[in-house]
Each structure stands twice: as C-alpha cells, then as structure tokens.
XYZ file of N, CA, C and O in Angstrom:
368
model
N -5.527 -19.000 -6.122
C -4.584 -18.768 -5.037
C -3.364 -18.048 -5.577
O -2.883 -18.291 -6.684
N -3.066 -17.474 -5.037
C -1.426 -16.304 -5.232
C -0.429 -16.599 -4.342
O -0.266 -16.217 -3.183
N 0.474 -17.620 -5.311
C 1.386 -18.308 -4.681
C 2.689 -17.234 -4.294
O 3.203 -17.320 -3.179
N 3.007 -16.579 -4.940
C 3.491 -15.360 -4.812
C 3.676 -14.182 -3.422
O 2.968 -13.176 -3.370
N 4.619 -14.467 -2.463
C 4.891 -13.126 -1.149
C 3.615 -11.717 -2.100
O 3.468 -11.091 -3.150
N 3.084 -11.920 -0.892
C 2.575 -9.956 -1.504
C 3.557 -9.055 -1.342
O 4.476 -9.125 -0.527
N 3.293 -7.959 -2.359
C 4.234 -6.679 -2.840
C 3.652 -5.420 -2.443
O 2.736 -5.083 -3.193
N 3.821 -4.855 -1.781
C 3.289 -3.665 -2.285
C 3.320 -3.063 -3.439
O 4.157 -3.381 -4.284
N 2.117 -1.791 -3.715
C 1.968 -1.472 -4.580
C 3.503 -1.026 -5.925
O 3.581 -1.243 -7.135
N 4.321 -0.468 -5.104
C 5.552 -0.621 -6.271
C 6.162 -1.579 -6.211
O 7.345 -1.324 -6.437
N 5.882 -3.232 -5.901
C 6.930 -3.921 -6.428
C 7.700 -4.628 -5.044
O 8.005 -5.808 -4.870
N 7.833 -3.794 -4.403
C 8.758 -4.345 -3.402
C 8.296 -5.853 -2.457
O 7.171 -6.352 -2.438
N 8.824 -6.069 -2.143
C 8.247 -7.655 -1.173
C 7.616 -7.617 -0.105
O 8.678 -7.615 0.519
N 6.581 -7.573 0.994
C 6.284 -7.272 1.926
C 7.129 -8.066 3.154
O 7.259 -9.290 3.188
N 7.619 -7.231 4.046
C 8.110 -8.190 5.029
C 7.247 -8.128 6.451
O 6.398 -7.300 6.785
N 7.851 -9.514 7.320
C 7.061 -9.174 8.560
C 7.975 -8.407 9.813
O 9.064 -8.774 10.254
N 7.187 -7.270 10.209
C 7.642 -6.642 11.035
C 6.969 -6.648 12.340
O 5.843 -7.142 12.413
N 7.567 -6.127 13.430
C 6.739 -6.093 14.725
C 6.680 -4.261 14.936
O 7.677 -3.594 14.659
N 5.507 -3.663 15.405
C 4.944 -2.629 15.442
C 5.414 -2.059 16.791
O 4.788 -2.391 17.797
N 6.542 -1.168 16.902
C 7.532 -1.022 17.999
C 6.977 0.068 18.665
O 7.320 0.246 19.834
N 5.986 1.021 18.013
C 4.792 2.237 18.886
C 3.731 2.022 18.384
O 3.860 1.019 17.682
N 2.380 2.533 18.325
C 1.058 2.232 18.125
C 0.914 3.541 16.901
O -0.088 4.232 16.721
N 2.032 3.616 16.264
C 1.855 5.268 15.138
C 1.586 3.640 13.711
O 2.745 3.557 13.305
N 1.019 2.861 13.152
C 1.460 2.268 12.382
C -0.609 2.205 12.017
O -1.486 2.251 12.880
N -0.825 2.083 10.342
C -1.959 1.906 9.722
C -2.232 1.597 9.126
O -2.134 2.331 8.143
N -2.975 0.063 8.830
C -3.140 -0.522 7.836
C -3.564 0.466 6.716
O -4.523 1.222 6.870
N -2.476 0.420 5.069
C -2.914 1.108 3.963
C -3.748 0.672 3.662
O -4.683 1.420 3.946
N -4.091 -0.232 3.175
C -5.537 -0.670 3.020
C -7.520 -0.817 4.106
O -8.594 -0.330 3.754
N -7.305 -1.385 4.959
C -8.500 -1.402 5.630
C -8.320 0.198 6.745
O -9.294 0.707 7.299
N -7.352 0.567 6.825
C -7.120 1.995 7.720
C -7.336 1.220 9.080
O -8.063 1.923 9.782
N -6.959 -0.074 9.800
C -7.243 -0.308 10.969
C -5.501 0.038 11.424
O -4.443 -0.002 10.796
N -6.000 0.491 13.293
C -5.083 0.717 13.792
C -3.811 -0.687 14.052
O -4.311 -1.796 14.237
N -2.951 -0.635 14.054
C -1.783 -1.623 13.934
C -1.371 -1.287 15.537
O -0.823 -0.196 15.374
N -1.316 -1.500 16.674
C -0.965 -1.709 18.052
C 0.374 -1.910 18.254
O 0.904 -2.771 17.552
N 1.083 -1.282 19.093
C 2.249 -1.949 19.627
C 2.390 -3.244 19.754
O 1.485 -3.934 20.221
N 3.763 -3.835 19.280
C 4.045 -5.268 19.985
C 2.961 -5.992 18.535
O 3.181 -7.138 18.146
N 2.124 -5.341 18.055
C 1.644 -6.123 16.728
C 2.413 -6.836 15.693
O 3.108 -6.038 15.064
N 2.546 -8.136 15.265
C 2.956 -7.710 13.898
C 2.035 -7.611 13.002
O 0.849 -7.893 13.178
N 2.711 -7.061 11.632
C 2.235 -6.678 10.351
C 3.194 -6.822 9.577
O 4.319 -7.132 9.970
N 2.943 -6.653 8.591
C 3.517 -6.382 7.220
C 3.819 -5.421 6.420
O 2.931 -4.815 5.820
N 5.089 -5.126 6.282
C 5.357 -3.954 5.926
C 6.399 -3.689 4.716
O 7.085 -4.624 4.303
N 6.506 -2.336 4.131
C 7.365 -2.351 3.021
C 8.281 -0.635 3.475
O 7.667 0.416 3.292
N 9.353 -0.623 3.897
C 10.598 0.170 4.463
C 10.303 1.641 3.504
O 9.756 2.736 3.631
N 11.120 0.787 2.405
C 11.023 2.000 1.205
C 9.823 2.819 0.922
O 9.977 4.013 0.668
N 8.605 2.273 0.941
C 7.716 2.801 0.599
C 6.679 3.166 1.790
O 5.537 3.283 1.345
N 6.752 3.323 2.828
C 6.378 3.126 4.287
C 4.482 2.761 4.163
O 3.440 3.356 4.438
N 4.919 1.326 3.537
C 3.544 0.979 3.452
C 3.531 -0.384 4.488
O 4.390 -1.203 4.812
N 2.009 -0.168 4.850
C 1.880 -1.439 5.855
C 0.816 -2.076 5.245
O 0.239 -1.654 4.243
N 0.491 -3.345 5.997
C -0.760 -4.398 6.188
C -0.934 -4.880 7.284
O -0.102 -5.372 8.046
N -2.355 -4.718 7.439
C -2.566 -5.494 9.078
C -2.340 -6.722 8.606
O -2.069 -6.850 7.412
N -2.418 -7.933 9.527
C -2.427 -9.379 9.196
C -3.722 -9.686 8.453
O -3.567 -10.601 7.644
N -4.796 -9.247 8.491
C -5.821 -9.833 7.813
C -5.715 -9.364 6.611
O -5.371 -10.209 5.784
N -5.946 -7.982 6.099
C -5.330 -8.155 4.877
C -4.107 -8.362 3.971
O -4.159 -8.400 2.742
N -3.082 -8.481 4.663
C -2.217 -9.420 4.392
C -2.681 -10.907 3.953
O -2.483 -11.238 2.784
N -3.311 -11.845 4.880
C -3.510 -12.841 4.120
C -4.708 -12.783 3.289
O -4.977 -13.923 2.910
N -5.593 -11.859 2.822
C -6.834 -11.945 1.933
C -5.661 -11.217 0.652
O -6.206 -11.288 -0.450
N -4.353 -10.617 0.570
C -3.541 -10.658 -0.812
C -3.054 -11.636 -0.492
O -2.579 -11.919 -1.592
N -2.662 -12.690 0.334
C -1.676 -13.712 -0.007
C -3.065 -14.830 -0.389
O -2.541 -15.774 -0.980
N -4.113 -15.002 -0.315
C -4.904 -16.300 -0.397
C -5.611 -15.884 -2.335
O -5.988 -16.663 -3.210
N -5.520 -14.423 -2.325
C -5.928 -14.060 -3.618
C -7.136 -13.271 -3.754
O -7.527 -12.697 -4.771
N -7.867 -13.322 -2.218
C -9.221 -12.492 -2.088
C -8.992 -10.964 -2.453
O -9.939 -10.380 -2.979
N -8.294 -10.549 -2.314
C -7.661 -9.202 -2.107
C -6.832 -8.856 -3.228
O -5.960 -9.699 -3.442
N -6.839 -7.816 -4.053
C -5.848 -7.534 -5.055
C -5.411 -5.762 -4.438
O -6.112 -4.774 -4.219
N -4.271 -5.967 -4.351
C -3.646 -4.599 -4.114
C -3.481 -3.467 -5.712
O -3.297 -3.840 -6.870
N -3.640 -1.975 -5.148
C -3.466 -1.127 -6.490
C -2.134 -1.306 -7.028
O -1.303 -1.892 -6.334
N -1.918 -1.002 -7.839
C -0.456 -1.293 -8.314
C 0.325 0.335 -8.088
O -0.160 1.390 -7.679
N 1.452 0.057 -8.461
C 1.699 1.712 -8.178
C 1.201 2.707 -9.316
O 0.548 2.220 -10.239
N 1.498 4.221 -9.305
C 1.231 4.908 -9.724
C 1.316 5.352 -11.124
O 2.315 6.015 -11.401
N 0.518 5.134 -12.006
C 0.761 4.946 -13.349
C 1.604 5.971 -14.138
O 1.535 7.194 -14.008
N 2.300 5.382 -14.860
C 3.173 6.468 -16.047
C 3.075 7.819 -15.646
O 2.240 8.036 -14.768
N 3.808 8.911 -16.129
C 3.808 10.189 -15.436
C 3.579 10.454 -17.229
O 2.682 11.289 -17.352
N 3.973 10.120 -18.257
C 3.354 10.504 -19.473
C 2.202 10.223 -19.914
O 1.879 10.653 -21.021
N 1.063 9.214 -18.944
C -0.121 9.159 -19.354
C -1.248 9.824 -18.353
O -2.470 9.737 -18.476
N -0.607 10.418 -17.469
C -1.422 11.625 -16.242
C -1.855 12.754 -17.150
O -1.373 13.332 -18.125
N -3.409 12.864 -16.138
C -3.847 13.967 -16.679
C -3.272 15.141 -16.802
O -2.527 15.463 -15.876
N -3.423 16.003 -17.832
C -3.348 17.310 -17.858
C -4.346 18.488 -17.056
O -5.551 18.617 -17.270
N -3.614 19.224 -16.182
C -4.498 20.286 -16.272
C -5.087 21.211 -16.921
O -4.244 22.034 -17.277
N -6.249 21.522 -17.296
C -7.389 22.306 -18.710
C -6.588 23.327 -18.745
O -6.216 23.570 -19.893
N -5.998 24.316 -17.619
C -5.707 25.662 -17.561
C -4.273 25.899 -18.361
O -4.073 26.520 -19.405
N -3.039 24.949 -17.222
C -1.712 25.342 -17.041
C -1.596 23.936 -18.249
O -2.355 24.629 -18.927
N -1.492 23.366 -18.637
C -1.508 22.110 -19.658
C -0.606 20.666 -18.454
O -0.201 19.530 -18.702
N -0.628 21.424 -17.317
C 0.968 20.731 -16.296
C 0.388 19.337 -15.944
O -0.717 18.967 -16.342
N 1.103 18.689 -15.272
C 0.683 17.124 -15.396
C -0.014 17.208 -13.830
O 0.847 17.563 -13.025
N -0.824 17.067 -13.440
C -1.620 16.804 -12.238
C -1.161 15.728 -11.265
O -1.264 14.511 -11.421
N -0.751 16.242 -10.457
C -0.024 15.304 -9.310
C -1.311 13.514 -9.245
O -2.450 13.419 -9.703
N -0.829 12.888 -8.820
C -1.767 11.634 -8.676
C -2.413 11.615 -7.388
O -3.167 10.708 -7.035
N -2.099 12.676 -6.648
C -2.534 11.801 -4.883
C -3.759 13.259 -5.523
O -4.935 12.952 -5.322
N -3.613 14.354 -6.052
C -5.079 15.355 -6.467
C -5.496 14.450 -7.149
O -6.495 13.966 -6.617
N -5.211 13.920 -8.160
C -6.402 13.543 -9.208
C -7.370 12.382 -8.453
O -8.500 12.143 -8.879
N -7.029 11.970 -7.757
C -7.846 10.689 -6.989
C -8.719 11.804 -5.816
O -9.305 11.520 -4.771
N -8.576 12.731 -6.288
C -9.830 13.452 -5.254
C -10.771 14.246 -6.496
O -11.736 14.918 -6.133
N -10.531 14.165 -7.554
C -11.512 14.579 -8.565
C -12.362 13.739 -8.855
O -13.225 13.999 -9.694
C-alpha cells in the first residue's frame, strides 16, 4: 500500500479538483473527465487523473512515470551530436 498523496510525475502533490468544462483527460488511461467531474489534478504541470486511476496510485496498483530523466543522460542525435527532445525519443 502507498501511504503517500500521489504526485505527479515531477513531484508535485495531486490535488482534488472539480472539472469546470468537459476539455479535461485522464494522463494516464486517456478517459474523458466530464464537466462537474472531479479528478485529480496537478496546476503546474497540467496533469490530470480520473478517479480510478487515482486510487489504483493511491492503493499501490498503479505506479506513475516519474518525470523526465536528466537532460545530460538523453540521447544524442547520430547526425547533429544535439540532445533529442524526450516527447521524440518516446516515438523511436
């Protein structure tokens, strides 16, 4: 069990919010979040959770990615030697 508030992936605390238009998407399962819903959400990082996976990270079923690793241990590109953005390399 993960006694521990879930974080999103950088750290921050998840809070509970109510879903004030129907524009809102669970980051994880991609289900639609409804008006008048709540969820769980993180401001800074405009990350959400529906309620169910919200509680499958709060019970421990569920482990969230962590954030985005070191910018000195990202790949290089073969060509330009330049550091490869992270949201491309997760499509290679």
């Amino acid at each position: 069990k993960n006694d521990a508030a879930p974080l999103c992936p950088a750290g921050h605390p998840l809070e509970r919010r109510s879903a004030t238009d129907g524009d809102y998407e669970c980051d994880v399962c991609s289900a639609d979040i409804s008006a008048g819903t709540c969820f769980f959400g993180c401001n800074p990082c405009d990350y959400s959770l529906c309620n169910n996976c919200y509680i499958k990270v709060a019970t421990g079923e569920l482990q969230l990615k962590s954030a985005a690793p070191d910018p000195a241990v990202l790949p290089a590109d073969c060509i330009t030697g330049a550091r490869i953005d992270p949201d491309v390399a997760e499509l290679c």
